[in-house]
Structure formats: C-alpha cells, structure tokens
Short mmCIF file of C-alpha atoms in Angstrom, two decimals:
data_model
loop_
_atom_site.label_atom_id
_atom_site.label_comp_id
_atom_site.label_asym_id
_atom_site.label_seq_id
_atom_site.Cartn_x
_atom_site.Cartn_y
_atom_site.Cartn_z
CA THR A 1 24.80 19.48 35.86
CA LEU A 2 21.83 18.66 33.69
CA LEU A 3 21.10 15.45 35.57
CA GLY A 4 21.16 17.20 38.92
CA SER A 5 18.79 20.00 38.05
CA ARG A 6 15.21 20.37 36.88
CA PRO A 7 15.68 21.72 33.35
CA SER A 8 12.77 23.05 31.40
CA LEU A 9 11.95 24.94 28.25
CA ARG A 10 10.48 28.43 28.58
CA LEU A 11 8.13 29.33 25.77
CA LEU A 12 7.79 33.11 25.67
CA SER A 13 4.96 35.24 24.38
CA CYS A 14 5.57 35.90 20.72
CA GLU A 15 4.00 36.08 17.30
CA ILE A 16 4.92 33.34 14.83
CA SER A 17 3.93 32.74 11.24
CA VAL A 18 3.07 29.32 9.84
CA SER A 19 2.32 29.25 6.13
CA HIS A 20 1.13 32.87 6.25
CA THR A 21 -1.22 32.13 9.16
CA GLU A 22 -0.58 34.22 12.25
CA ILE A 23 -0.61 32.20 15.46
CA SER A 24 -0.55 33.96 18.81
CA TRP A 25 1.03 32.12 21.75
CA HIS A 26 0.31 32.85 25.35
CA ASN A 27 2.97 32.56 28.03
CA PRO A 28 2.19 29.39 29.97
CA GLY A 29 5.12 29.81 32.33
CA MET A 30 7.54 26.95 32.46
CA ILE A 31 6.66 23.98 30.24
CA GLN A 32 8.58 21.19 31.90
CA ARG A 33 10.41 18.82 29.52
CA GLY A 34 13.06 17.95 32.07
CA ASP A 35 12.48 14.20 31.89
CA HIS A 36 13.20 14.19 28.16
CA LEU A 37 16.28 16.35 28.65
CA ARG A 38 17.71 14.18 31.42
CA ARG A 39 17.07 11.00 29.44
CA LEU A 40 18.74 12.49 26.36
CA THR A 41 21.76 13.58 28.38
CA GLY A 42 22.09 10.12 29.89
CA LEU A 43 21.99 8.45 26.47
CA LEU A 44 24.70 10.76 25.12
CA ARG A 45 26.93 9.70 27.99
CA GLU A 46 26.50 6.05 27.03
CA PHE A 47 26.38 6.12 23.22
CA PRO A 48 28.45 7.96 20.60
CA VAL A 49 25.32 8.55 18.48
CA VAL A 50 21.81 9.32 19.77
CA GLY A 51 18.76 9.70 17.55
CA LEU A 52 16.01 12.05 18.76
CA VAL A 53 12.99 11.16 16.65
CA GLY A 54 9.40 12.35 16.51
CA PRO A 55 6.97 14.23 14.27
CA ARG A 56 7.80 17.60 12.81
CA GLN A 57 7.05 20.68 14.94
CA VAL A 58 7.00 18.67 18.17
CA GLY A 59 9.99 20.46 19.74
CA LYS A 60 13.03 18.34 18.85
CA THR A 61 15.15 21.32 17.83
CA THR A 62 14.11 23.28 20.92
CA LEU A 63 15.05 20.35 23.16
CA ALA A 64 18.40 19.95 21.39
CA ARG A 65 19.17 23.65 21.90
CA ALA A 66 18.31 23.37 25.58
CA LEU A 67 20.72 20.46 25.87
CA ALA A 68 23.41 22.37 23.97
CA ARG A 69 23.15 25.30 26.39
CA GLY A 70 24.16 23.01 29.24
CA TRP A 71 26.81 21.08 27.30
CA ARG A 72 30.37 21.38 28.56
CA GLY A 73 32.45 21.78 25.45
CA ALA A 74 32.10 22.73 21.79
CA VAL A 75 28.71 22.47 20.09
CA THR A 76 28.09 22.38 16.32
CA HIS A 77 24.59 22.53 14.85
CA LEU A 78 23.91 21.45 11.27
CA ASP A 79 20.44 21.80 9.72
CA LEU A 80 19.92 19.66 6.62
CA GLU A 81 17.13 21.98 5.46
CA SER A 82 19.75 24.73 5.15
CA PRO A 83 21.43 24.91 1.70
CA ALA A 84 24.63 26.17 3.35
CA ASP A 85 24.82 23.21 5.75
CA LEU A 86 24.00 20.77 2.96
CA ALA A 87 26.82 22.24 0.88
CA ARG A 88 29.12 21.94 3.89
CA LEU A 89 28.36 18.21 4.00
CA ALA A 90 29.18 17.60 0.33
CA ASP A 91 32.10 15.56 1.69
CA PRO A 92 30.67 14.40 5.04
CA ALA A 93 33.79 12.66 6.27
CA LEU A 94 35.87 15.79 5.66
CA ALA A 95 33.24 18.04 7.30
CA LEU A 96 32.40 15.91 10.35
CA GLY A 97 35.78 14.33 11.07
CA PRO A 98 37.48 17.36 12.70
CA LEU A 99 34.48 18.34 14.86
CA ARG A 100 34.70 17.93 18.64
CA GLY A 101 32.21 18.02 21.48
CA LEU A 102 28.51 17.79 20.61
CA VAL A 103 27.45 17.68 16.95
CA VAL A 104 23.71 18.16 16.31
CA ILE A 105 22.40 17.16 12.88
CA ASP A 106 18.82 18.31 12.33
CA GLU A 107 16.38 16.78 9.77
CA PHE A 108 18.61 13.74 9.51
CA GLN A 109 16.11 11.75 7.41
CA ARG A 110 17.11 13.92 4.44
CA ARG A 111 20.60 12.38 4.40
CA PRO A 112 20.40 8.82 5.76
CA ASP A 113 23.62 8.07 3.85
CA LEU A 114 25.44 9.91 6.66
CA LEU A 115 25.00 6.79 8.79
CA THR A 116 27.98 5.22 7.01
CA VAL A 117 30.22 8.13 8.00
CA LEU A 118 28.88 8.22 11.56
CA ARG A 119 29.69 4.55 11.98
CA VAL A 120 33.33 5.23 11.21
CA LEU A 121 33.45 8.30 13.45
CA ALA A 122 31.71 6.50 16.31
CA ASP A 123 34.44 3.84 16.36
CA ARG A 124 37.30 6.29 16.87
CA PRO A 125 39.30 5.86 20.08
CA ARG A 126 38.33 8.17 22.97
CA ARG A 127 35.28 9.37 21.01
CA PRO A 128 36.21 13.04 20.51
CA ALA A 129 32.64 13.89 19.42
CA ARG A 130 29.10 12.82 20.29
CA PHE A 131 26.45 13.02 17.59
CA LEU A 132 22.81 13.93 18.21
CA VAL A 133 20.72 13.34 15.09
CA LEU A 134 17.17 14.71 14.90
CA GLY A 135 14.72 13.00 12.59
CA SER A 136 11.05 13.18 11.65
CA ALA A 137 10.92 9.54 10.60
CA SER A 138 11.20 6.33 12.57
CA PRO A 139 14.55 4.54 13.02
CA ASP A 140 13.47 1.77 10.63
CA LEU A 141 12.79 4.26 7.84
CA ILE A 142 16.01 6.17 8.49
CA ARG A 143 18.03 2.96 8.41
CA GLY A 144 16.38 1.80 5.23
CA SER A 145 18.96 3.14 2.76
CA SER A 146 22.14 2.44 4.70
CA GLU A 147 23.76 0.13 7.19
CA THR A 148 22.76 0.28 10.82
CA LEU A 149 24.69 1.63 13.76
CA ALA A 150 23.93 -1.40 15.91
CA GLY A 151 25.59 -1.08 19.28
CA ARG A 152 26.58 2.53 18.63
CA ILE A 153 23.23 4.35 18.56
CA ALA A 154 20.28 4.75 20.93
CA TYR A 155 16.95 6.29 20.01
CA GLN A 156 14.67 8.51 22.06
CA GLU A 157 11.20 9.42 20.83
CA LEU A 158 9.80 12.87 21.54
CA SER A 159 6.05 13.27 21.41
CA GLY A 160 3.85 16.29 22.01
CA PHE A 161 3.06 17.68 25.44
CA SER A 162 1.61 15.19 27.89
CA LEU A 163 -0.27 15.54 31.19
CA ALA A 164 3.08 15.24 32.95
CA GLU A 165 4.16 18.51 31.32
CA VAL A 166 1.04 20.67 31.56
CA ASP A 167 -1.40 21.60 34.29
CA PRO A 168 -3.77 18.60 34.77
CA ALA A 169 -6.58 21.18 34.92
CA ARG A 170 -5.97 21.71 31.18
CA LEU A 171 -6.63 18.05 30.33
CA GLY A 172 -9.63 19.07 28.22
CA ALA A 173 -7.60 21.55 26.17
CA LEU A 174 -4.81 19.02 25.67
CA TRP A 175 -7.32 16.42 24.48
CA LEU A 176 -9.05 18.84 22.10
CA ARG A 177 -5.98 20.61 20.71
CA GLY A 178 -3.42 17.81 20.90
CA GLY A 179 0.14 18.02 22.15
CA PHE A 180 1.93 19.94 19.38
CA PRO A 181 3.33 23.01 21.17
CA ARG A 182 2.05 25.58 18.67
CA SER A 183 -1.41 24.06 18.70
CA PHE A 184 -1.71 23.65 22.46
CA LEU A 185 -0.28 27.07 23.33
CA ALA A 186 -2.42 29.19 21.02
CA ARG A 187 -4.41 31.86 22.87
CA THR A 188 -7.82 30.97 21.40
CA GLU A 189 -9.46 28.22 19.37
CA PRO A 190 -9.37 29.82 15.86
CA PRO A 191 -5.55 30.09 15.77
CA THR A 192 -5.00 26.51 16.96
CA TRP A 193 -7.49 25.28 14.36
CA ARG A 194 -5.71 27.18 11.58
CA TRP A 195 -2.31 25.91 12.70
CA ARG A 196 -3.44 22.28 12.59
CA GLN A 197 -5.02 22.73 9.16
CA GLN A 198 -1.79 24.25 7.83
CA PHE A 199 0.29 21.52 9.46
CA ILE A 200 -1.76 18.82 7.71
CA ARG A 201 -1.40 20.60 4.38
CA THR A 202 2.36 21.09 4.74
CA PHE A 203 2.90 17.53 5.91
CA LEU A 204 1.06 16.12 2.90
CA GLU A 205 2.54 18.43 0.28
CA ARG A 206 6.15 18.62 1.50
CA ASP A 207 7.07 16.12 4.20
CA LEU A 208 5.62 12.85 2.92
CA PRO A 209 7.19 13.24 -0.55
CA THR A 210 10.62 13.61 1.10
CA LEU A 211 10.01 10.24 2.79
CA GLY A 212 9.42 8.57 -0.57
CA LEU A 213 5.62 8.60 -0.99
CA ARG A 214 4.87 9.88 -4.49
CA LEU A 215 1.15 10.36 -4.36
CA GLY A 216 -1.11 13.37 -4.79
CA ALA A 217 -1.77 15.44 -1.67
CA ASP A 218 -5.54 15.25 -2.24
CA THR A 219 -5.45 11.44 -2.32
CA LEU A 220 -3.31 11.31 0.81
CA HIS A 221 -5.61 13.78 2.58
CA ARG A 222 -8.58 11.57 1.73
CA PHE A 223 -6.75 8.49 3.02
CA TRP A 224 -5.71 10.23 6.25
CA THR A 225 -9.28 11.47 6.77
CA MET A 226 -10.63 7.97 6.28
CA LEU A 227 -8.11 6.73 8.83
CA ALA A 228 -9.48 9.30 11.27
CA HIS A 229 -12.88 7.63 10.95
CA TYR A 230 -11.21 4.26 11.67
CA HIS A 231 -9.45 5.66 14.76
CA ALA A 232 -9.39 3.07 17.59
CA GLN A 233 -10.68 0.33 15.28
CA VAL A 234 -9.09 -2.86 13.99
CA TRP A 235 -7.36 -2.33 10.64
CA ASN A 236 -9.44 -3.43 7.65
CA GLY A 237 -7.19 -3.00 4.63
CA SER A 238 -9.62 -4.66 2.21
CA GLU A 239 -12.35 -2.11 2.90
CA LEU A 240 -10.02 0.85 2.42
CA ALA A 241 -8.46 -0.74 -0.67
CA ARG A 242 -11.90 -1.05 -2.29
CA ALA A 243 -12.62 2.60 -1.52
CA PHE A 244 -9.42 3.66 -3.30
CA GLY A 245 -9.53 1.06 -6.05
CA VAL A 246 -6.07 -0.30 -5.22
CA ALA A 247 -4.58 -3.47 -3.74
CA ASP A 248 -4.58 -4.22 0.00
CA THR A 249 -0.79 -4.04 0.02
CA THR A 250 -0.91 -0.52 -1.43
CA VAL A 251 -3.07 0.95 1.32
CA ARG A 252 -1.02 -0.93 3.91
CA GLY A 253 2.03 0.82 2.47
CA TYR A 254 0.31 4.20 2.98
CA LEU A 255 -0.51 3.22 6.55
CA ASP A 256 3.03 2.07 7.35
CA LEU A 257 4.50 5.30 6.02
CA LEU A 258 2.19 7.42 8.19
CA ALA A 259 3.21 5.25 11.13
CA SER A 260 6.89 5.74 10.28
CA ALA A 261 6.32 9.52 10.28
CA PHE A 262 4.78 9.30 13.81
CA MET A 263 1.32 10.29 12.62
CA VAL A 264 -0.28 6.90 13.29
CA ARG A 265 0.11 4.35 16.10
CA LEU A 266 -0.35 0.68 15.21
CA LEU A 267 -1.22 -1.27 18.34
CA THR A 268 -0.36 -4.91 17.78
CA PRO A 269 -2.72 -7.69 18.85
CA TRP A 270 -1.78 -10.05 21.67
CA SER A 271 -2.30 -13.71 20.97
CA GLU A 272 -1.55 -16.86 22.92
CA ASN A 273 -2.77 -20.43 23.15
CA LEU A 274 -6.30 -19.99 24.42
CA ALA A 275 -9.47 -21.83 23.47
CA LYS A 276 -10.68 -18.67 21.71
CA ARG A 277 -10.38 -17.25 18.22
CA GLN A 278 -8.37 -14.06 18.66
CA VAL A 279 -8.14 -10.96 16.48
CA LYS A 280 -4.85 -10.87 14.55
CA ALA A 281 -4.98 -7.43 12.82
CA PRO A 282 -3.61 -4.27 14.51
CA LYS A 283 -5.68 -1.39 15.85
CA VAL A 284 -5.15 2.02 14.28
CA TYR A 285 -4.88 5.27 16.24
CA LEU A 286 -3.96 8.76 15.09
CA ARG A 287 -1.26 9.68 17.57
CA ASP A 288 -2.27 13.31 18.10
CA THR A 289 -5.91 13.98 18.97
CA GLY A 290 -5.59 17.59 17.78
CA LEU A 291 -4.87 16.35 14.25
CA LEU A 292 -7.58 13.70 14.61
CA HIS A 293 -10.12 16.39 15.46
CA ALA A 294 -8.94 18.63 12.62
CA LEU A 295 -9.43 15.79 10.12
CA LEU A 296 -12.89 15.06 11.56
CA GLY A 297 -13.94 18.73 11.49
CA ILE A 298 -14.16 18.99 15.30
CA ARG A 299 -13.39 22.60 16.25
CA THR A 300 -14.67 23.04 19.81
CA ALA A 301 -15.24 21.08 22.99
CA ASP A 302 -18.98 21.15 22.30
CA ASP A 303 -18.38 19.69 18.84
CA LEU A 304 -16.30 16.95 20.42
CA ASP A 305 -18.90 16.07 23.05
CA ARG A 306 -21.54 15.62 20.35
CA HIS A 307 -19.39 13.74 17.86
CA PRO A 308 -19.87 9.96 17.39
CA LYS A 309 -16.09 9.46 17.66
CA VAL A 310 -15.84 11.07 21.11
CA GLY A 311 -15.36 7.72 22.85
CA ALA A 312 -12.73 6.57 20.36
CA SER A 313 -10.94 9.91 20.65
CA TRP A 314 -10.86 9.62 24.44
CA GLU A 315 -9.52 6.07 24.17
CA GLY A 316 -6.64 7.12 21.91
CA PHE A 317 -5.81 10.17 24.03
CA MET A 318 -5.67 8.30 27.33
CA LEU A 319 -3.94 5.29 25.78
CA SER A 320 -1.05 7.55 24.75
CA GLU A 321 -0.97 9.18 28.19
CA VAL A 322 -0.86 5.82 29.98
CA ILE A 323 1.90 4.47 27.73
CA GLN A 324 3.98 7.59 28.38
CA ARG A 325 3.29 7.49 32.11
CA LEU A 326 4.32 3.83 32.35
CA GLY A 327 7.40 4.38 30.22
CA ALA A 328 6.40 1.36 28.13
CA GLU A 329 8.16 0.48 24.88
CA PRO A 330 6.09 -0.09 21.70
CA ARG A 331 6.96 -3.81 21.74
CA GLU A 332 5.44 -4.05 25.24
CA CYS A 333 2.05 -2.58 24.26
CA HIS A 334 -0.80 -4.56 22.74
CA PHE A 335 -4.55 -4.90 22.64
CA TRP A 336 -6.47 -8.14 23.01
CA ALA A 337 -9.73 -9.14 21.38
CA THR A 338 -11.55 -12.32 20.54
CA HIS A 339 -14.08 -12.99 17.82
CA GLY A 340 -16.56 -13.67 20.61
CA GLY A 341 -16.59 -9.98 21.54
CA VAL A 342 -14.24 -10.00 24.54
CA GLU A 343 -11.58 -7.31 24.37
CA LEU A 344 -9.04 -5.29 26.32
CA ASP A 345 -8.05 -1.80 25.13
CA LEU A 346 -4.42 -1.99 26.28
CA LEU A 347 -2.25 -4.84 27.53
CA VAL A 348 1.25 -3.94 28.72
CA VAL A 349 3.65 -6.87 29.08
CA ARG A 350 7.05 -6.45 30.69
CA GLY A 351 8.77 -9.65 31.71
CA ARG A 352 6.28 -11.59 33.81
CA ARG A 353 4.19 -8.52 34.56
CA ARG A 354 0.90 -8.04 32.72
CA LEU A 355 -1.16 -4.90 33.21
CA GLY A 356 -4.53 -4.30 31.61
CA PHE A 357 -6.28 -0.99 30.85
CA GLU A 358 -9.71 0.06 29.67
CA PHE A 359 -10.63 3.64 28.70
CA LYS A 360 -14.15 4.91 29.40
CA ARG A 361 -15.51 8.39 28.69
CA THR A 362 -17.71 8.33 31.78
CA SER A 363 -17.53 9.45 35.40
CA GLY A 364 -19.10 6.24 36.70
CA PRO A 365 -17.34 3.19 35.20
CA SER A 366 -18.52 -0.31 36.07
CA VAL A 367 -17.10 -3.80 35.74
CA THR A 368 -17.98 -5.69 32.56
CA ARG A 369 -17.84 -9.33 31.57
CA SER A 370 -14.90 -8.56 29.23
CA MET A 371 -12.89 -7.28 32.18
CA HIS A 372 -13.42 -10.46 34.20
CA VAL A 373 -12.55 -12.65 31.20
CA ALA A 374 -9.41 -10.61 30.37
CA LEU A 375 -8.32 -10.65 34.01
CA ALA A 376 -8.56 -14.46 34.15
CA ASP A 377 -7.47 -15.49 30.65
CA LEU A 378 -4.51 -13.11 30.43
CA ARG A 379 -3.47 -13.61 34.06
CA LEU A 380 -3.35 -9.86 34.68
CA GLU A 381 -1.61 -8.41 37.72
CA ARG A 382 -4.35 -5.77 37.74
CA LEU A 383 -6.79 -4.01 35.43
CA ASP A 384 -7.26 -0.23 35.58
CA VAL A 385 -10.26 1.55 34.06
CA ILE A 386 -9.19 5.10 33.14
CA HIS A 387 -12.28 7.31 33.34
CA ALA A 388 -13.31 10.97 33.11
CA GLY A 389 -14.41 11.34 36.72
CA GLU A 390 -12.55 12.88 39.64
CA SER A 391 -11.80 9.93 41.93
CA THR A 392 -9.83 6.70 41.97
CA PHE A 393 -11.57 3.78 43.66
CA PRO A 394 -11.75 -0.04 43.62
CA LEU A 395 -14.35 -1.75 41.43
CA ALA A 396 -13.61 -5.41 42.14
CA PRO A 397 -10.65 -7.57 43.22
CA LYS A 398 -7.68 -6.52 41.02
CA ILE A 399 -9.90 -4.01 39.16
CA ARG A 400 -10.01 -0.29 39.97
CA ALA A 401 -11.27 2.93 38.43
CA VAL A 402 -8.51 5.52 37.94
CA ALA A 403 -9.38 9.18 37.29
CA ALA A 404 -7.66 10.52 34.19
CA ARG A 405 -6.47 13.63 36.03
CA ARG A 406 -4.87 11.45 38.71
CA ILE A 407 -2.78 9.08 36.60
CA LEU A 408 0.40 10.97 37.56
CA THR A 409 -0.18 10.12 41.23
CA ASP A 410 -2.22 6.93 41.06
CA LEU A 411 -0.47 5.13 38.21
CA PRO A 412 3.17 4.31 39.00
CA PRO A 413 5.69 3.95 36.15
CA LEU A 414 6.93 0.48 35.24
CA ARG A 415 10.17 -0.59 36.86
#
C-alpha cells in the first residue's frame, strides 16, 4: 500500500518548453516526495474532499498522478484549464454525480462554485467517490465565492523542494535557485534563470488576473520587485502606498493577494502582556528564494554573496526549511520584536511549547542580548541559532548553534 512503502517521484531527463524558452533537466535520480504522498493518502481516507494547494508549477499535478497510480479503484482526472473538461462540467452535478473512486479536479480555483456541488456529493451515504481538488490559491480565496465544506474537507499545502527531498550537499543550489522543480533541476544557471523570469511574467500576465486582480502587469512587477527589497522586513504599507500613489489599503490588498497565491509569506507578530512596546505589523517574506533572487537580479552564487540582501535571503530560506521540518502550522509561527530593538526571527508555539529560532549567515554564531531577553521574556523551551557552518554545538544554557545542513538530524519535528 502507499502508506507501507516509500513512494517517490522520478523526474527523467527530458527537454521541456516554457513560454518558448528551452529548459534542460538533468536526471537527479529519485526526488523523494513520499511524505507528501503518504499524508495526502491519509487525508483521503479520512475526508471525502481533500484540497492540495500550492503555487503553480510546484508539482501538484505530478503528485496527484503518483497517488492515482497507487489508487485501488477508478480514477477520473478533470483539468479546468481544458476546454473539453470545462464543457463536461457545464452541469457539474450531472457530470460528477455518477463518478466513483478517486476524482481529481485540477486548477480548482477557476471554478470555486463547484464547492456547492461537492458539499452535496460529500454527504452521500457510503461515499462512493473521494474528491482531490488541486488549487493555486489559498483555501480562503477559493472559499470566497461559495459556501465552505466545513467538516468535509482537509487541506494540504505543497511547496517546492526542501532539504528533506534533495541532497543536503546541494543546499547552496536550493537556496540560489529555489524549490520549484523546473528551476532547481535545470542543468546550468542560464536555463534556471530564464525559467524563473518566464514564470514571473506568466504569473503576472495570466495567473493573477484569474484570481481577480485587475492591474497592469508592469505595475504588479514593480510592486513585487519592491516587496523583494522588503524581504524579511516588517511591513510598512504607508511607504509603499506613497511610492505607488495609492491608499494603504490598496497596497495591502496587493500583498494579501500575493500571499493567497503562495508567493508571499506573512509572518504574524507575537504579542503578550509584557512591559515592552511590541511590534504589531507582520514581516514579509517571498516564499521562494529563487524568485526572490530573480526579482533582485541575482544570477549566481557570487552575486548572492555580494548582495546586501544576502542575510535576509538566508533568513527567509532557512525559516521556510525549519517550519517544514517542524511540521508547524501557519497559525503556530510568529516573530517577536520590541520597539527597543529586541527581536526573535521565529517563534513557534504549540500548546505550552515555545521554541525560538534565529538565522545567521555565518559559520561562527554567538549569543546576543536579544537571545537572552527572548529566552527569558517568552519563556522559551530552547532557542536554536541556524547557521551556515558545519557543526551543531551548545552556545549557552538552552541556546545552541545548529548547522543548516544538519537540521534533518539535529532538529526533531514537533509532536
């Protein structure tokens, strides 16, 4: 069975075309996505509808096909970018009602009205069909134009490749290129650079308008580029609003839509009753460092090492890796900062457990005053400093330095 094996996705050597740009893939062997596959299988056993969400081109369709190959029973795949499948769903109740087994609906955000039909089908006795819906927008955005499937649907987010799925020796390539499969697996740097440039263009010109943002691609590209320069900083909507000559609420709407499309991570501030003035605005991160570097004009590792945003880029990259390694939910992840200059890059809160993390682009991290203050004021179980060196070692009581390449062995998942 799928749960009893170690499934993976094999990406073979091939030539693909993206917006008339030829990208050459190498054969990396077996790219393990077994954890995602097992989790998805488990959710389909529990829920009649499962939403697999994540950015475009991240591998949702490939993962769904891998699951379908191991499915015992009938499988139907509907792609809402296909005119034939859209025509087939002109009467969705008539089209979906007779189907049995596993029904995969790709690009679900194009027809969020189908949620009404799925709610009826999910409540049938004995549940003759399970529905796997793939979407490139967050659950909140998908739900926006219809009723929810509360109690009937579970969501799983699929991101790009992580350190758990690639050789840790390729950490530098993963950081530079990002986790999108076609970017990471390109043979050389020029093809991966071209792919990311074309992805940005296609996303702005085609994908965002389908999510309801009616704004010129040039304006959106400028906004996204400005966000790249704010990467790992506290959101300042007034400053960006002045730059664009619009209201604060308008630029916040742009930001929220990019977050809903999985391009941006908004890390919420943690606040509690302390005798300190605490920062209340979120921090902004571009989720994929490959896209971040493309927007900043960073082509090579040497460019990255010399760029003023290298520290911020490292912070965002390792923050994502730690969150994935811990298995933390977005509502469990925060940052903490005071107006007195004390801050903590990442605070993970689960029940009574509180874990703190700092991210340093150095091989010799040291303890700072902020770490001691955060450890005491936030009552942390421990504080880990994720660094670029090779070793994990203690720095002080409850504070240790953890090598980035060793987080899979030295950083246990949350239980």
